XYZ file of C-alpha atoms in Angstrom:
417
model
C 118.756 98.070 95.982
C 117.849 98.328 99.297
C 120.172 100.447 103.254
C 122.622 98.300 104.308
C 123.939 98.368 108.210
C 127.751 98.490 107.577
C 127.526 98.179 111.614
C 126.239 95.123 111.335
C 129.004 92.851 110.202
C 132.634 93.180 111.509
C 135.267 94.911 109.847
C 137.181 91.541 108.315
C 140.596 91.541 109.243
C 142.466 91.373 106.517
C 142.196 95.079 106.274
C 142.915 96.217 109.048
C 146.155 93.050 109.912
C 149.493 94.670 110.065
C 152.689 93.607 108.169
C 154.838 91.730 110.428
C 158.142 92.279 108.412
C 159.767 93.637 105.436
C 159.799 97.243 104.823
C 155.761 97.616 106.010
C 156.361 96.184 109.400
C 153.721 97.617 111.598
C 151.864 99.132 108.968
C 148.312 98.141 106.949
C 147.955 97.804 103.583
C 145.812 100.149 103.492
C 149.381 103.154 105.246
C 151.362 101.309 102.958
C 149.265 102.641 99.952
C 148.624 105.883 101.052
C 152.188 106.847 101.559
C 152.861 105.412 98.008
C 150.432 107.521 96.751
C 151.462 109.874 97.995
C 155.585 109.388 96.803
C 153.881 108.782 93.293
C 152.434 112.810 93.123
C 155.187 113.885 94.273
C 157.107 112.408 91.818
C 155.405 113.742 88.992
C 156.676 111.750 86.396
C 154.430 112.752 83.468
C 152.569 109.379 82.111
C 153.722 108.152 85.095
C 151.192 105.506 86.364
C 150.315 104.164 90.513
C 151.375 101.111 90.625
C 150.382 98.826 93.883
C 149.931 94.670 94.400
C 146.361 95.417 95.640
C 145.856 92.318 97.791
C 143.725 93.416 101.189
C 140.145 93.446 99.498
C 140.864 90.345 97.948
C 140.497 87.918 100.696
C 137.825 85.545 101.158
C 137.703 87.415 104.649
C 136.661 90.303 102.318
C 134.114 88.475 100.817
C 132.613 86.754 102.798
C 131.632 90.050 105.742
C 130.565 91.608 102.122
C 128.060 88.856 101.271
C 126.697 88.347 105.060
C 126.022 92.429 104.678
C 124.429 91.999 101.061
C 122.481 88.342 101.878
C 124.795 86.883 98.632
C 123.435 89.889 96.443
C 123.993 92.086 94.766
C 124.591 95.611 96.109
C 123.630 97.440 93.326
C 120.157 95.530 92.106
C 119.488 93.019 94.664
C 119.956 89.926 91.935
C 121.480 86.707 93.481
C 125.445 85.778 92.075
C 125.596 83.060 94.144
C 126.166 79.796 92.038
C 126.037 81.554 88.593
C 128.686 83.655 88.602
C 131.497 85.241 91.067
C 130.974 88.024 92.623
C 133.299 91.244 92.646
C 134.033 93.384 95.303
C 133.272 96.542 93.938
C 135.036 99.614 95.072
C 132.016 102.390 95.619
C 134.725 104.972 94.492
C 137.640 103.553 91.719
C 140.745 102.737 93.066
C 142.053 103.079 89.379
C 140.834 106.088 87.739
C 137.630 108.231 86.968
C 136.227 108.239 83.685
C 135.636 112.139 82.941
C 134.736 114.227 80.074
C 137.127 116.704 79.029
C 136.959 119.532 77.384
C 137.047 117.795 73.797
C 133.711 116.105 74.754
C 135.671 112.820 75.394
C 135.287 110.785 77.997
C 138.914 109.771 79.496
C 140.369 108.485 82.504
C 141.511 110.735 85.415
C 143.020 109.771 88.396
C 140.783 107.265 90.619
C 141.330 106.481 94.837
C 143.346 103.996 95.076
C 144.087 104.380 98.574
C 140.122 103.688 99.501
C 140.560 100.575 97.777
C 141.372 98.577 101.815
C 138.711 100.751 103.235
C 135.750 98.641 104.202
C 133.848 101.709 103.413
C 134.145 101.396 100.280
C 133.883 97.781 99.232
C 131.104 96.278 97.897
C 129.626 93.230 96.470
C 128.282 93.611 92.709
C 127.247 91.463 89.968
C 129.690 90.963 87.157
C 127.031 92.762 84.480
C 126.490 95.806 87.573
C 130.239 96.441 87.707
C 131.796 95.395 84.224
C 131.049 97.385 81.377
C 129.727 95.775 78.209
C 126.717 96.384 75.663
C 123.552 96.084 77.063
C 119.166 96.470 75.701
C 118.093 98.867 77.767
C 114.597 98.213 78.746
C 113.602 101.771 79.005
C 115.339 103.313 76.100
C 115.179 100.509 73.660
C 118.857 101.517 73.202
C 121.636 99.027 73.403
C 125.076 100.513 74.444
C 128.022 99.814 76.685
C 126.471 99.848 80.487
C 127.913 99.044 83.174
C 129.919 100.959 87.016
C 133.814 100.567 86.109
C 135.295 104.061 86.553
C 132.176 106.149 86.008
C 131.964 107.640 89.513
C 130.090 111.104 88.641
C 130.393 113.660 91.604
C 129.147 117.348 92.701
C 131.957 119.722 92.845
C 135.393 119.032 93.961
C 137.131 115.104 94.515
C 138.147 113.228 97.475
C 141.749 115.288 97.751
C 144.290 112.102 98.670
C 145.044 111.736 102.440
C 148.435 113.237 103.889
C 150.331 110.200 104.653
C 149.790 109.315 109.388
C 146.667 111.602 109.020
C 144.597 109.335 112.201
C 142.256 110.691 109.914
C 140.907 110.585 106.221
C 139.952 113.822 104.126
C 136.283 114.575 103.749
C 134.838 113.114 100.819
C 133.139 114.349 97.641
C 129.181 114.538 96.762
C 128.621 110.742 94.856
C 125.591 111.460 92.243
C 125.487 107.697 92.412
C 123.899 106.052 95.400
C 125.898 103.843 98.421
C 123.173 101.295 99.849
C 125.305 101.340 103.195
C 124.680 105.400 103.011
C 121.888 106.079 101.438
C 118.135 105.634 101.175
C 117.567 104.031 98.190
C 113.511 103.900 98.008
C 113.992 108.118 98.552
C 115.727 107.327 94.711
C 114.318 104.738 93.107
C 110.488 103.811 91.703
C 110.195 100.688 90.158
C 106.344 99.964 88.167
C 104.560 96.583 88.062
C 105.957 96.513 84.294
C 110.185 95.508 85.864
C 110.915 98.695 85.063
C 112.744 101.507 87.534
C 112.126 105.090 87.621
C 114.647 107.716 89.461
C 113.324 110.446 91.763
C 115.606 112.627 92.231
C 119.050 112.655 89.955
C 120.989 110.492 91.888
C 118.005 107.551 91.388
C 118.664 108.743 87.543
C 122.732 108.625 87.631
C 122.296 105.995 89.902
C 120.215 103.839 87.618
C 122.094 104.655 84.733
C 126.145 103.857 85.862
C 124.417 100.429 87.597
C 122.956 99.470 84.528
C 119.477 98.330 86.101
C 117.238 98.627 83.539
C 119.405 96.075 81.448
C 117.018 93.717 79.701
C 117.045 90.646 81.862
C 116.972 91.838 85.220
C 113.666 94.068 83.911
C 112.632 90.552 82.851
C 113.332 89.376 86.175
C 112.144 91.744 88.079
C 108.534 91.712 86.090
C 108.433 87.926 86.919
C 108.523 88.977 90.298
C 106.239 91.386 89.693
C 103.667 88.687 88.409
C 104.201 86.876 90.868
C 102.865 89.513 93.801
C 99.642 90.057 91.524
C 98.851 86.945 91.880
C 98.954 86.432 94.601
C 97.936 89.506 95.728
C 94.343 88.834 93.626
C 94.191 84.951 95.589
C 94.651 87.170 98.462
C 91.633 89.232 98.191
C 89.422 86.336 96.397
C 89.502 84.211 99.612
C 89.110 87.211 101.987
C 86.180 87.805 99.988
C 84.695 84.630 100.275
C 85.805 84.008 103.905
C 83.853 87.733 105.365
C 80.071 86.441 102.851
C 78.156 84.621 104.127
C 76.970 80.453 103.454
C 80.139 78.685 104.299
C 80.067 76.560 107.332
C 82.194 77.864 110.532
C 84.371 74.704 109.225
C 85.316 75.147 106.005
C 85.752 79.446 106.776
C 88.583 78.072 109.046
C 90.017 76.199 106.403
C 90.049 79.000 104.271
C 91.539 81.707 106.955
C 94.368 79.523 106.726
C 95.069 79.171 103.142
C 94.767 83.025 103.336
C 98.143 82.959 106.626
C 99.750 80.568 104.421
C 99.248 82.652 101.393
C 99.944 86.179 103.261
C 103.064 84.371 104.528
C 104.116 83.924 101.073
C 103.581 87.185 99.959
C 105.613 88.529 102.754
C 108.431 86.650 102.224
C 109.489 88.090 98.810
C 109.356 91.385 100.347
C 112.076 90.121 103.145
C 115.449 91.918 102.982
C 117.285 88.392 101.543
C 115.077 87.884 98.223
C 115.539 88.677 94.971
C 114.028 92.917 94.678
C 112.889 92.900 97.542
C 113.004 97.025 97.108
C 110.989 96.507 94.350
C 108.403 93.226 95.893
C 108.226 95.463 99.814
C 107.153 98.804 97.060
C 104.429 96.616 95.139
C 102.963 95.228 97.966
C 103.291 98.589 99.858
C 101.182 99.508 97.134
C 98.973 97.231 95.953
C 97.507 96.066 98.553
C 95.724 96.189 102.104
C 98.693 95.425 103.811
C 100.749 98.192 104.477
C 104.257 96.868 105.196
C 104.519 100.139 108.412
C 108.100 100.035 110.037
C 108.066 98.420 113.514
C 107.559 100.587 116.534
C 110.379 101.610 119.076
C 110.212 98.965 121.960
C 110.456 100.004 124.978
C 113.424 99.152 126.369
C 112.796 96.305 128.976
C 110.445 95.170 126.474
C 112.901 94.707 123.827
C 115.107 92.728 126.355
C 113.735 90.214 127.091
C 112.569 90.085 123.038
C 116.383 89.629 122.682
C 115.843 86.706 125.243
C 113.624 84.691 123.608
C 115.542 85.370 119.712
C 118.848 83.929 120.945
C 117.136 80.793 122.477
C 117.018 77.529 121.471
C 113.795 76.356 119.051
C 110.440 75.207 120.305
C 108.510 72.235 120.498
C 106.389 71.780 117.769
C 103.460 75.048 117.474
C 100.737 71.994 117.402
C 101.854 71.516 121.286
C 101.947 74.523 121.723
C 98.872 76.515 121.184
C 97.506 73.444 123.518
C 99.014 74.718 125.945
C 98.100 78.021 125.555
C 94.812 78.075 125.107
C 94.616 76.110 129.143
C 95.876 79.385 129.187
C 93.172 81.209 128.219
C 94.547 82.929 124.945
C 91.665 82.488 121.664
C 93.353 83.146 118.452
C 90.676 85.242 116.452
C 92.503 87.397 114.108
C 90.993 89.449 111.110
C 91.777 86.663 108.252
C 93.733 89.452 105.634
C 96.180 90.696 108.402
C 99.544 89.303 108.650
C 99.847 91.308 111.687
C 99.687 90.403 114.893
C 96.878 92.919 117.730
C 96.041 92.888 120.427
C 92.871 94.266 122.125
C 92.369 94.931 125.454
C 88.513 94.853 126.657
C 86.873 94.674 129.954
C 87.869 93.717 133.016
C 89.167 89.730 131.388
C 91.439 91.260 128.494
C 91.496 88.666 125.699
C 94.506 88.291 123.410
C 93.915 87.929 119.849
C 96.312 86.109 117.926
C 97.208 84.819 114.336
C 95.006 81.925 114.528
C 98.315 79.050 113.968
C 100.794 81.152 115.042
C 100.114 80.776 119.054
C 103.621 80.169 119.205
C 104.905 82.580 116.928
C 103.303 85.187 119.262
C 102.910 84.473 122.904
C 106.430 85.944 123.861
C 105.643 89.277 122.329
C 101.967 89.766 123.636
C 102.879 88.756 126.874
C 105.588 90.244 127.116
C 104.174 93.809 125.326
C 100.724 94.006 127.115
C 102.320 93.359 130.377
C 104.829 96.038 130.123
C 102.564 98.045 128.488
C 99.670 97.604 131.351
C 97.380 100.124 129.487
C 93.454 99.043 130.134
C 92.200 99.847 126.529
C 95.030 99.922 124.931
C 95.313 98.299 121.264
C 98.597 97.282 120.567
C 99.649 96.873 117.019
C 102.841 95.590 115.393
C 103.704 95.496 111.969
C 106.793 93.279 111.332
C 105.375 90.253 110.019
C 109.288 88.459 108.789
C 109.929 88.886 113.221
C 106.510 87.156 113.420
C 106.859 84.106 111.529
C 110.614 83.087 112.458
C 110.699 83.861 116.703
C 108.313 80.498 117.076
C 110.825 78.984 116.016
C 114.090 80.480 118.345
C 111.820 80.705 121.504
C 111.591 77.797 123.644
C 109.138 76.131 124.810
C 109.004 77.322 128.506
C 109.928 80.983 128.063
C 106.513 81.286 125.534
C 104.351 79.654 128.644
C 106.465 82.161 130.816
C 105.248 84.904 129.264
C 101.427 83.397 128.567
C 101.294 82.845 131.986
C 102.510 86.252 133.045
C 99.781 87.955 130.321
C 96.818 85.649 131.898
C 97.813 86.579 134.994
C 98.090 90.811 134.333
C 94.704 90.369 132.011
C 92.906 88.665 135.154
C 94.532 91.370 137.152
C 96.018 89.153 139.590
C 99.549 90.994 138.713
């Protein structure tokens, strides 16, 4: 489970669209639900259930927005549902009812949160097995039991009260005892093992593993496969790095091996990218078992960030071989430790040399130019830990923009700027 920034996706129009005709003209579906639910509570007829024809959350633009928000993955288990099963539009706070344990020790269905059925912040994309209850084998306990979120929503303290019709804001939310990946930081609650099992570090993590069935056998088996792949790639990188660092090989072979290490590092880092299945586990295992240290990107100065955004918005540039040749003419030297996935720029002496990721001159030249040029600190050692962006910057940057940045850096490095 990874954190997703809900503000990165525009609220779907279907959730905010007002009715144009009929008795609900000028009202959104959410407003209509709130009014009808308030009337239902006032009616207080014994055994009467709240009934409403929910439509807004089922709209295609809602499904598309959720798919974009979580990159086509289940918000809970990070498996990819595209191509294998339909996406369930999941209500974090259940709309139809909430499973509670009564004084007799038996589960019963209490009132849910129907007023949140069309509320954007309550909607998440889920795979069928995380959302729907069915008998599953728990790989940690070894027990077959009914697992899947369904109507489960444990809280600490009182539950959220229904809103008042016409109120501009909703009442304060109750304190959920399960992880909302758009609000909480999942890695603070979950810990992945290399055998594919996930354990908890908090009570919220423990409840989430149970409610979302995160240790169901088939899911654990899939995570185990990824764990083994990460282990293999780390072993290969370590072995190749040992050969490169050792004696007895020619410079040509050493360069070829450095190139191979570079590709292996790229392949390893791709497993931890947010769009890949089980990326939270991949990131944790790589971080724990290698010297690659997937540290967060430090904040950039505002002018530098603006320049980088201009590069990110540009069209793809010329092939990197041509770009590398032209950059070399400007005095750039590829010289990076072969096992590092990072870009390191060292500033030494009166003439400053940029050390660039071999075969990635085009990838990083814009950052070299802008970061070094903007810092203006002789003797500075600038390090950016951001493998995915480093890899793809070249694909996004125009040749002219990259060369412009390189020229700026060369002028700065030579002391003429």
